PDB file of C-alpha atoms in Angstrom:
ATOM      1  CA  MET A 174     -18.619 -12.382  -1.347  1.00 59.00           C
ATOM      2  CA  PRO A 175     -17.377 -12.108   2.328  1.00 72.00           C
ATOM      3  CA  GLN A 176     -14.076 -10.193   3.671  1.00 82.00           C
ATOM      4  CA  HIS A 177     -11.050 -12.507   3.185  1.00 91.00           C
ATOM      5  CA  SER A 178      -9.470 -13.993   6.139  1.00 94.00           C
ATOM      6  CA  LEU A 179      -5.769 -13.634   5.406  1.00 97.00           C
ATOM      7  CA  THR A 180      -3.339 -12.359   7.796  1.00 97.00           C
ATOM      8  CA  LEU A 181       0.258 -11.491   6.815  1.00 98.00           C
ATOM      9  CA  GLU A 182       2.776 -11.661   9.531  1.00 96.00           C
ATOM     10  CA  SER A 183       6.232  -9.620   9.329  1.00 96.00           C
ATOM     11  CA  PRO A 184       9.653 -11.251  10.302  1.00 95.00           C
ATOM     12  CA  TRP A 185      10.559  -8.216  12.186  1.00 94.00           C
ATOM     13  CA  LYS A 186       7.078  -8.496  14.320  1.00 93.00           C
ATOM     14  CA  ARG A 187       6.436  -4.632  14.337  1.00 95.00           C
ATOM     15  CA  ILE A 188       3.511  -4.793  11.981  1.00 96.00           C
ATOM     16  CA  ARG A 189       0.682  -7.352  10.845  1.00 97.00           C
ATOM     17  CA  LEU A 190      -1.506  -6.864   7.691  1.00 98.00           C
ATOM     18  CA  VAL A 191      -5.238  -7.968   8.566  1.00 98.00           C
ATOM     19  CA  PRO A 192      -8.516  -7.971   6.852  1.00 97.00           C
ATOM     20  CA  PRO A 193     -10.419  -4.840   6.973  1.00 97.00           C
ATOM     21  CA  SER A 194     -13.315  -4.863   9.729  1.00 96.00           C
ATOM     22  CA  SER A 195     -16.348  -3.002  10.936  1.00 96.00           C
ATOM     23  CA  SER A 196     -14.294  -2.240  13.948  1.00 96.00           C
ATOM     24  CA  GLU A 197     -11.831   0.169  12.231  1.00 96.00           C
ATOM     25  CA  ASP A 198     -14.385   1.754   9.838  1.00 97.00           C
ATOM     26  CA  LYS A 199     -14.208   5.160  11.879  1.00 97.00           C
ATOM     27  CA  GLU A 200     -10.353   5.200  12.143  1.00 97.00           C
ATOM     28  CA  SER A 201     -10.337   4.185   8.261  1.00 97.00           C
ATOM     29  CA  ALA A 202     -12.435   7.357   7.413  1.00 98.00           C
ATOM     30  CA  LEU A 203     -10.337   9.570   9.517  1.00 97.00           C
ATOM     31  CA  CYS A 204      -7.218   8.421   8.022  1.00 98.00           C
ATOM     32  CA  ARG A 205      -8.453   8.935   4.356  1.00 97.00           C
ATOM     33  CA  THR A 206      -9.408  12.456   5.298  1.00 98.00           C
ATOM     34  CA  HIS A 207      -6.404  13.763   7.439  1.00 97.00           C
ATOM     35  CA  PRO A 208      -4.794  16.524   6.064  1.00 97.00           C
ATOM     36  CA  THR A 209      -1.509  14.985   6.119  1.00 96.00           C
ATOM     37  CA  THR A 210      -2.928  11.775   4.138  1.00 96.00           C
ATOM     38  CA  ARG A 211      -4.583  14.222   1.415  1.00 96.00           C
ATOM     39  CA  ARG A 212      -1.449  16.445   1.053  1.00 95.00           C
ATOM     40  CA  PHE A 213      -0.258  14.186  -2.109  1.00 94.00           C
ATOM     41  CA  LEU A 214      -3.595  12.404  -2.430  1.00 96.00           C
ATOM     42  CA  ARG A 215      -5.930  15.070  -3.102  1.00 96.00           C
ATOM     43  CA  ILE A 216      -8.013  12.405  -4.875  1.00 96.00           C
ATOM     44  CA  LEU A 217      -9.388  11.298  -1.650  1.00 96.00           C
ATOM     45  CA  PRO A 218     -12.389  13.136  -0.282  1.00 96.00           C
ATOM     46  CA  GLU A 219     -12.174  15.786   2.387  1.00 96.00           C
ATOM     47  CA  HIS A 220     -15.096  14.469   4.372  1.00 97.00           C
ATOM     48  CA  MET A 221     -15.976  10.629   5.004  1.00 98.00           C
ATOM     49  CA  SER A 222     -18.455   9.192   7.500  1.00 98.00           C
ATOM     50  CA  GLU A 223     -18.025   5.704   9.213  1.00 97.00           C
ATOM     51  CA  GLU A 224     -20.931   4.558   6.937  1.00 98.00           C
ATOM     52  CA  ASP A 225     -19.044   5.551   3.835  1.00 98.00           C
ATOM     53  CA  ALA A 226     -16.120   3.639   4.969  1.00 98.00           C
ATOM     54  CA  ARG A 227     -18.534   0.650   5.709  1.00 97.00           C
ATOM     55  CA  ILE A 228     -19.703   0.723   2.167  1.00 97.00           C
ATOM     56  CA  ARG A 229     -16.621   1.203   0.541  1.00 97.00           C
ATOM     57  CA  ARG A 230     -14.986  -1.800   2.666  1.00 97.00           C
ATOM     58  CA  GLU A 231     -18.092  -3.865   1.647  1.00 96.00           C
ATOM     59  CA  THR A 232     -17.990  -2.910  -1.935  1.00 97.00           C
ATOM     60  CA  ARG A 233     -14.315  -3.597  -2.452  1.00 97.00           C
ATOM     61  CA  ALA A 234     -14.652  -7.059  -0.700  1.00 96.00           C
ATOM     62  CA  GLU A 235     -17.028  -8.105  -3.393  1.00 96.00           C
ATOM     63  CA  ASP A 236     -14.299  -7.349  -6.340  1.00 96.00           C
ATOM     64  CA  LYS A 237     -12.014 -10.225  -6.838  1.00 95.00           C
ATOM     65  CA  ARG A 238      -9.519  -7.823  -8.356  1.00 97.00           C
ATOM     66  CA  ILE A 239      -8.765  -6.477  -5.027  1.00 97.00           C
ATOM     67  CA  LEU A 240      -7.243  -7.519  -1.818  1.00 98.00           C
ATOM     68  CA  ASP A 241      -7.177  -4.945   0.918  1.00 98.00           C
ATOM     69  CA  PHE A 242      -5.587  -5.329   4.443  1.00 98.00           C
ATOM     70  CA  ILE A 243      -5.406  -2.820   7.345  1.00 98.00           C
ATOM     71  CA  VAL A 244      -2.013  -2.299   8.859  1.00 98.00           C
ATOM     72  CA  HIS A 245      -1.795  -3.103  12.586  1.00 98.00           C
ATOM     73  CA  PHE A 246       1.625  -1.651  14.395  1.00 97.00           C
ATOM     74  CA  LEU A 247       2.446  -4.209  17.226  1.00 96.00           C
ATOM     75  CA  GLN A 248       3.266  -2.217  20.431  1.00 92.00           C
ATOM     76  CA  ASP A 249       5.375  -3.212  23.411  1.00 90.00           C
ATOM     77  CA  ASP A 250       2.407  -4.315  25.500  1.00 92.00           C
ATOM     78  CA  GLY A 251       1.292  -6.615  23.040  1.00 88.00           C
ATOM     79  CA  SER A 252      -1.754  -4.548  21.759  1.00 94.00           C
ATOM     80  CA  GLU A 253      -2.143  -3.734  18.265  1.00 96.00           C
ATOM     81  CA  LYS A 254      -2.896  -0.050  16.981  1.00 97.00           C
ATOM     82  CA  PHE A 255      -4.402   0.701  13.333  1.00 98.00           C
ATOM     83  CA  ALA A 256      -1.404   2.223  11.350  1.00 98.00           C
ATOM     84  CA  GLY A 257      -2.865   2.365   7.692  1.00 98.00           C
ATOM     85  CA  PHE A 258      -3.729   0.690   4.683  1.00 96.00           C
ATOM     86  CA  SER A 259      -2.322  -1.620   2.216  1.00 98.00           C
ATOM     87  CA  GLY A 260      -3.054  -4.119  -0.420  1.00 98.00           C
ATOM     88  CA  TYR A 261      -3.001  -4.789  -4.201  1.00 98.00           C
ATOM     89  CA  PHE A 262      -5.621  -4.379  -6.732  1.00 98.00           C
ATOM     90  CA  ASN A 263      -6.357  -4.459 -10.481  1.00 98.00           C
ATOM     91  CA  ILE A 264      -5.402  -8.032 -10.424  1.00 98.00           C
ATOM     92  CA  ASP A 265      -4.629  -9.643 -13.826  1.00 98.00           C
ATOM     93  CA  GLU A 266      -4.329 -13.494 -13.286  1.00 96.00           C
ATOM     94  CA  HIS A 267      -3.905 -13.884 -17.183  1.00 98.00           C
ATOM     95  CA  HIS A 268      -1.044 -11.685 -17.327  1.00 98.00           C
ATOM     96  CA  ALA A 269       0.114 -12.220 -13.528  1.00 98.00           C
ATOM     97  CA  SER A 270       0.214  -8.597 -12.881  1.00 98.00           C
ATOM     98  CA  CYS A 271      -1.355  -6.257 -10.247  1.00 98.00           C
ATOM     99  CA  GLU A 272      -1.004  -2.641  -8.729  1.00 98.00           C
ATOM    100  CA  THR A 273       0.177  -2.308  -5.004  1.00 98.00           C
ATOM    101  CA  GLY A 274      -0.768   0.818  -2.858  1.00 97.00           C
ATOM    102  CA  ILE A 275      -0.332   2.074   0.680  1.00 97.00           C
ATOM    103  CA  ILE A 276      -1.387   4.693   2.943  1.00 97.00           C
ATOM    104  CA  VAL A 277       0.359   4.982   6.221  1.00 97.00           C
ATOM    105  CA  ALA A 278      -1.639   6.756   8.989  1.00 97.00           C
ATOM    106  CA  PRO A 279      -0.248   9.932   9.941  1.00 96.00           C
ATOM    107  CA  ASP A 280       0.919   9.115  13.509  1.00 95.00           C
ATOM    108  CA  PHE A 281       3.164   6.419  12.047  1.00 95.00           C
ATOM    109  CA  HIS A 282       5.107   8.683   9.458  1.00 92.00           C
ATOM    110  CA  GLY A 283       8.665   8.517   9.991  1.00 88.00           C
ATOM    111  CA  LYS A 284       8.659   4.868  11.723  1.00 87.00           C
ATOM    112  CA  HIS A 285       9.866   3.004   8.469  1.00 86.00           C
ATOM    113  CA  ILE A 286       6.303   1.386   8.484  1.00 93.00           C
ATOM    114  CA  ALA A 287       5.938   1.677   4.784  1.00 94.00           C
ATOM    115  CA  THR A 288       9.156  -0.438   4.300  1.00 95.00           C
ATOM    116  CA  GLU A 289       8.262  -3.389   6.170  1.00 96.00           C
ATOM    117  CA  VAL A 290       4.541  -3.314   4.859  1.00 97.00           C
ATOM    118  CA  PHE A 291       5.863  -3.381   1.332  1.00 97.00           C
ATOM    119  CA  TYR A 292       8.200  -6.011   2.101  1.00 97.00           C
ATOM    120  CA  VAL A 293       5.496  -8.157   3.740  1.00 98.00           C
ATOM    121  CA  LEU A 294       2.904  -7.444   1.044  1.00 98.00           C
ATOM    122  CA  LEU A 295       5.571  -8.055  -2.187  1.00 98.00           C
ATOM    123  CA  ARG A 296       6.996 -11.213  -0.528  1.00 98.00           C
ATOM    124  CA  TYR A 297       3.330 -12.287  -0.438  1.00 98.00           C
ATOM    125  CA  ILE A 298       2.592 -11.166  -4.127  1.00 98.00           C
ATOM    126  CA  PHE A 299       5.699 -12.671  -5.752  1.00 98.00           C
ATOM    127  CA  GLU A 300       6.328 -15.633  -3.628  1.00 98.00           C
ATOM    128  CA  GLU A 301       2.967 -17.146  -2.679  1.00 97.00           C
ATOM    129  CA  GLN A 302       0.761 -15.634  -5.290  1.00 97.00           C
ATOM    130  CA  LYS A 303       3.459 -15.820  -8.063  1.00 98.00           C
ATOM    131  CA  MET A 304       2.696 -12.550  -9.710  1.00 98.00           C
ATOM    132  CA  HIS A 305       5.354 -11.501 -12.702  1.00 98.00           C
ATOM    133  CA  ARG A 306       4.832  -7.898 -11.918  1.00 98.00           C
ATOM    134  CA  THR A 307       3.474  -5.011  -9.650  1.00 98.00           C
ATOM    135  CA  THR A 308       3.007  -1.542 -10.434  1.00 98.00           C
ATOM    136  CA  PHE A 309       2.975   1.606  -7.897  1.00 98.00           C
ATOM    137  CA  GLU A 310       1.475   4.946  -8.850  1.00 97.00           C
ATOM    138  CA  THR A 311       2.241   8.158  -6.994  1.00 98.00           C
ATOM    139  CA  GLY A 312       1.709  11.810  -7.813  1.00 97.00           C
ATOM    140  CA  ALA A 313       4.205  13.694  -9.547  1.00 97.00           C
ATOM    141  CA  ASP A 314       4.657  15.927  -6.516  1.00 96.00           C
ATOM    142  CA  ASN A 315       5.108  13.321  -3.939  1.00 96.00           C
ATOM    143  CA  VAL A 316       8.664  13.445  -3.829  1.00 96.00           C
ATOM    144  CA  PRO A 317       8.912  11.417  -0.531  1.00 94.00           C
ATOM    145  CA  MET A 318       7.227   8.382  -1.853  1.00 95.00           C
ATOM    146  CA  GLN A 319       9.142   8.604  -5.137  1.00 97.00           C
ATOM    147  CA  ARG A 320      12.216   8.657  -3.243  1.00 96.00           C
ATOM    148  CA  TRP A 321      11.324   5.808  -1.254  1.00 95.00           C
ATOM    149  CA  LEU A 322      10.442   3.766  -4.272  1.00 96.00           C
ATOM    150  CA  GLU A 323      13.865   4.838  -6.189  1.00 96.00           C
ATOM    151  CA  GLN A 324      16.270   4.854  -3.380  1.00 95.00           C
ATOM    152  CA  VAL A 325      15.000   2.510  -0.748  1.00 93.00           C
ATOM    153  CA  ALA A 326      13.182  -0.150  -3.012  1.00 94.00           C
ATOM    154  CA  GLY A 327      15.046   0.324  -6.374  1.00 94.00           C
ATOM    155  CA  ALA A 328      11.811   0.205  -8.176  1.00 97.00           C
ATOM    156  CA  ARG A 329      12.058   1.304 -11.875  1.00 96.00           C
ATOM    157  CA  LEU A 330      10.329   4.442 -13.200  1.00 98.00           C
ATOM    158  CA  GLU A 331       8.204   3.147 -16.039  1.00 97.00           C
ATOM    159  CA  ALA A 332       5.727   5.877 -16.768  1.00 96.00           C
ATOM    160  CA  GLU A 333       5.008   9.567 -16.362  1.00 97.00           C
ATOM    161  CA  ARG A 334       1.377  10.363 -17.177  1.00 97.00           C
ATOM    162  CA  LYS A 335      -0.025  13.869 -17.642  1.00 98.00           C
ATOM    163  CA  GLU A 336      -2.829  15.011 -15.631  1.00 98.00           C
ATOM    164  CA  ALA A 337      -3.960  11.381 -14.985  1.00 97.00           C
ATOM    165  CA  TRP A 338      -5.697  11.754 -11.460  1.00 97.00           C
ATOM    166  CA  LYS A 339      -8.964  13.685 -11.024  1.00 97.00           C
ATOM    167  CA  GLN A 340      -8.720  15.595  -7.933  1.00 97.00           C
ATOM    168  CA  VAL A 341     -11.784  16.599  -5.517  1.00 96.00           C
ATOM    169  CA  ASP A 342     -11.459  20.166  -6.480  1.00 96.00           C
ATOM    170  CA  GLY A 343     -11.745  19.136 -10.298  1.00 97.00           C
ATOM    171  CA  THR A 344      -8.273  19.802 -11.280  1.00 97.00           C
ATOM    172  CA  PHE A 345      -5.914  16.941 -12.817  1.00 98.00           C
ATOM    173  CA  ALA A 346      -2.782  15.675 -11.344  1.00 97.00           C
ATOM    174  CA  ASP A 347       0.347  14.205 -12.931  1.00 98.00           C
ATOM    175  CA  VAL A 348       1.315  10.831 -12.082  1.00 98.00           C
ATOM    176  CA  LYS A 349       4.284   8.629 -11.962  1.00 98.00           C
ATOM    177  CA  GLY A 350       4.281   4.953 -12.349  1.00 98.00           C
ATOM    178  CA  TYR A 351       6.870   2.435 -11.131  1.00 98.00           C
ATOM    179  CA  ALA A 352       7.444  -1.138 -11.598  1.00 98.00           C
ATOM    180  CA  ILE A 353       8.990  -4.117  -9.989  1.00 98.00           C
ATOM    181  CA  LEU A 354       9.006  -7.723 -11.704  1.00 98.00           C
ATOM    182  CA  ASP A 355       9.286 -11.007 -10.083  1.00 98.00           C
ATOM    183  CA  TRP A 356      13.183 -11.570 -10.899  1.00 98.00           C
ATOM    184  CA  GLU A 357      13.911  -7.665  -9.883  1.00 98.00           C
ATOM    185  CA  TRP A 358      12.077  -8.843  -6.292  1.00 98.00           C
ATOM    186  CA  ARG A 359      14.192 -11.785  -5.975  1.00 97.00           C
ATOM    187  CA  ASP A 360      17.522 -10.520  -6.993  1.00 97.00           C
ATOM    188  CA  HIS A 361      17.563  -6.906  -5.883  1.00 96.00           C
ATOM    189  CA  VAL A 362      14.329  -5.507  -4.070  1.00 97.00           C
ATOM    190  CA  LYS A 363      14.012  -8.019  -1.504  1.00 97.00           C
ATOM    191  CA  PRO A 364      17.897  -7.987  -0.368  1.00 96.00           C
ATOM    192  CA  ARG A 365      17.773  -4.265  -0.154  1.00 96.00           C
ATOM    193  CA  LEU A 366      14.606  -4.149   1.871  1.00 96.00           C
ATOM    194  CA  GLU A 367      16.051  -6.558   3.982  1.00 96.00           C
ATOM    195  CA  ARG A 368      19.237  -4.787   4.615  1.00 95.00           C
ATOM    196  CA  ARG A 369      17.191  -1.845   5.368  1.00 93.00           C
ATOM    197  CA  LEU A 370      15.041  -3.445   7.923  1.00 93.00           C
ATOM    198  CA  GLY A 371      17.902  -5.251   9.422  1.00 90.00           C
ATOM    199  CA  GLY A 372      19.052  -1.801  10.628  1.00 76.00           C
ATOM    200  CA  ILE A 373      16.166  -0.701  11.970  1.00 67.00           C
ATOM    201  CA  ALA A 374      13.857  -3.311  13.423  1.00 57.00           C
TER     202      ALA A 374
END
């Protein structure tokens, strides 16, 4: 199965979600192995080659339960810069559900990139793909992500799973799971994110 050709645009014109491509395999590998990225994601490898990134990209493109995107930041001069990854996976068409994820490149931490990326992605998931629910998982020690999900997005805490992620060193990490339903997106989450983005974009 070839890589998808879908691009998602942001109303605030700061980011764009584009299909993964070979031209960014090196940056993808560097981002996934960066110490800042791995601080709360010790399930990620300490080392990853450009070839490893290519294999991962091509393998995931073959799986119809996954839709990956690269995040591009649109700079003032009109150029675009790699700013991380996002997408949704574990797609279950029968139950109209999926899981959503994001990794923001370390250079873009603190720039409200996650809020804009999630707005664009969730709008597509709920309004175009007509999903009923999406979930988010984060490490129990990742307080910044939990704070964003609870205080910014207004997502519901649904699960606390003990020793659910096996880390590179062989230990296991506790995980918290959040969820948003389609009507929660429409009535609460979407307006919250729009207010937030309206003040910063």
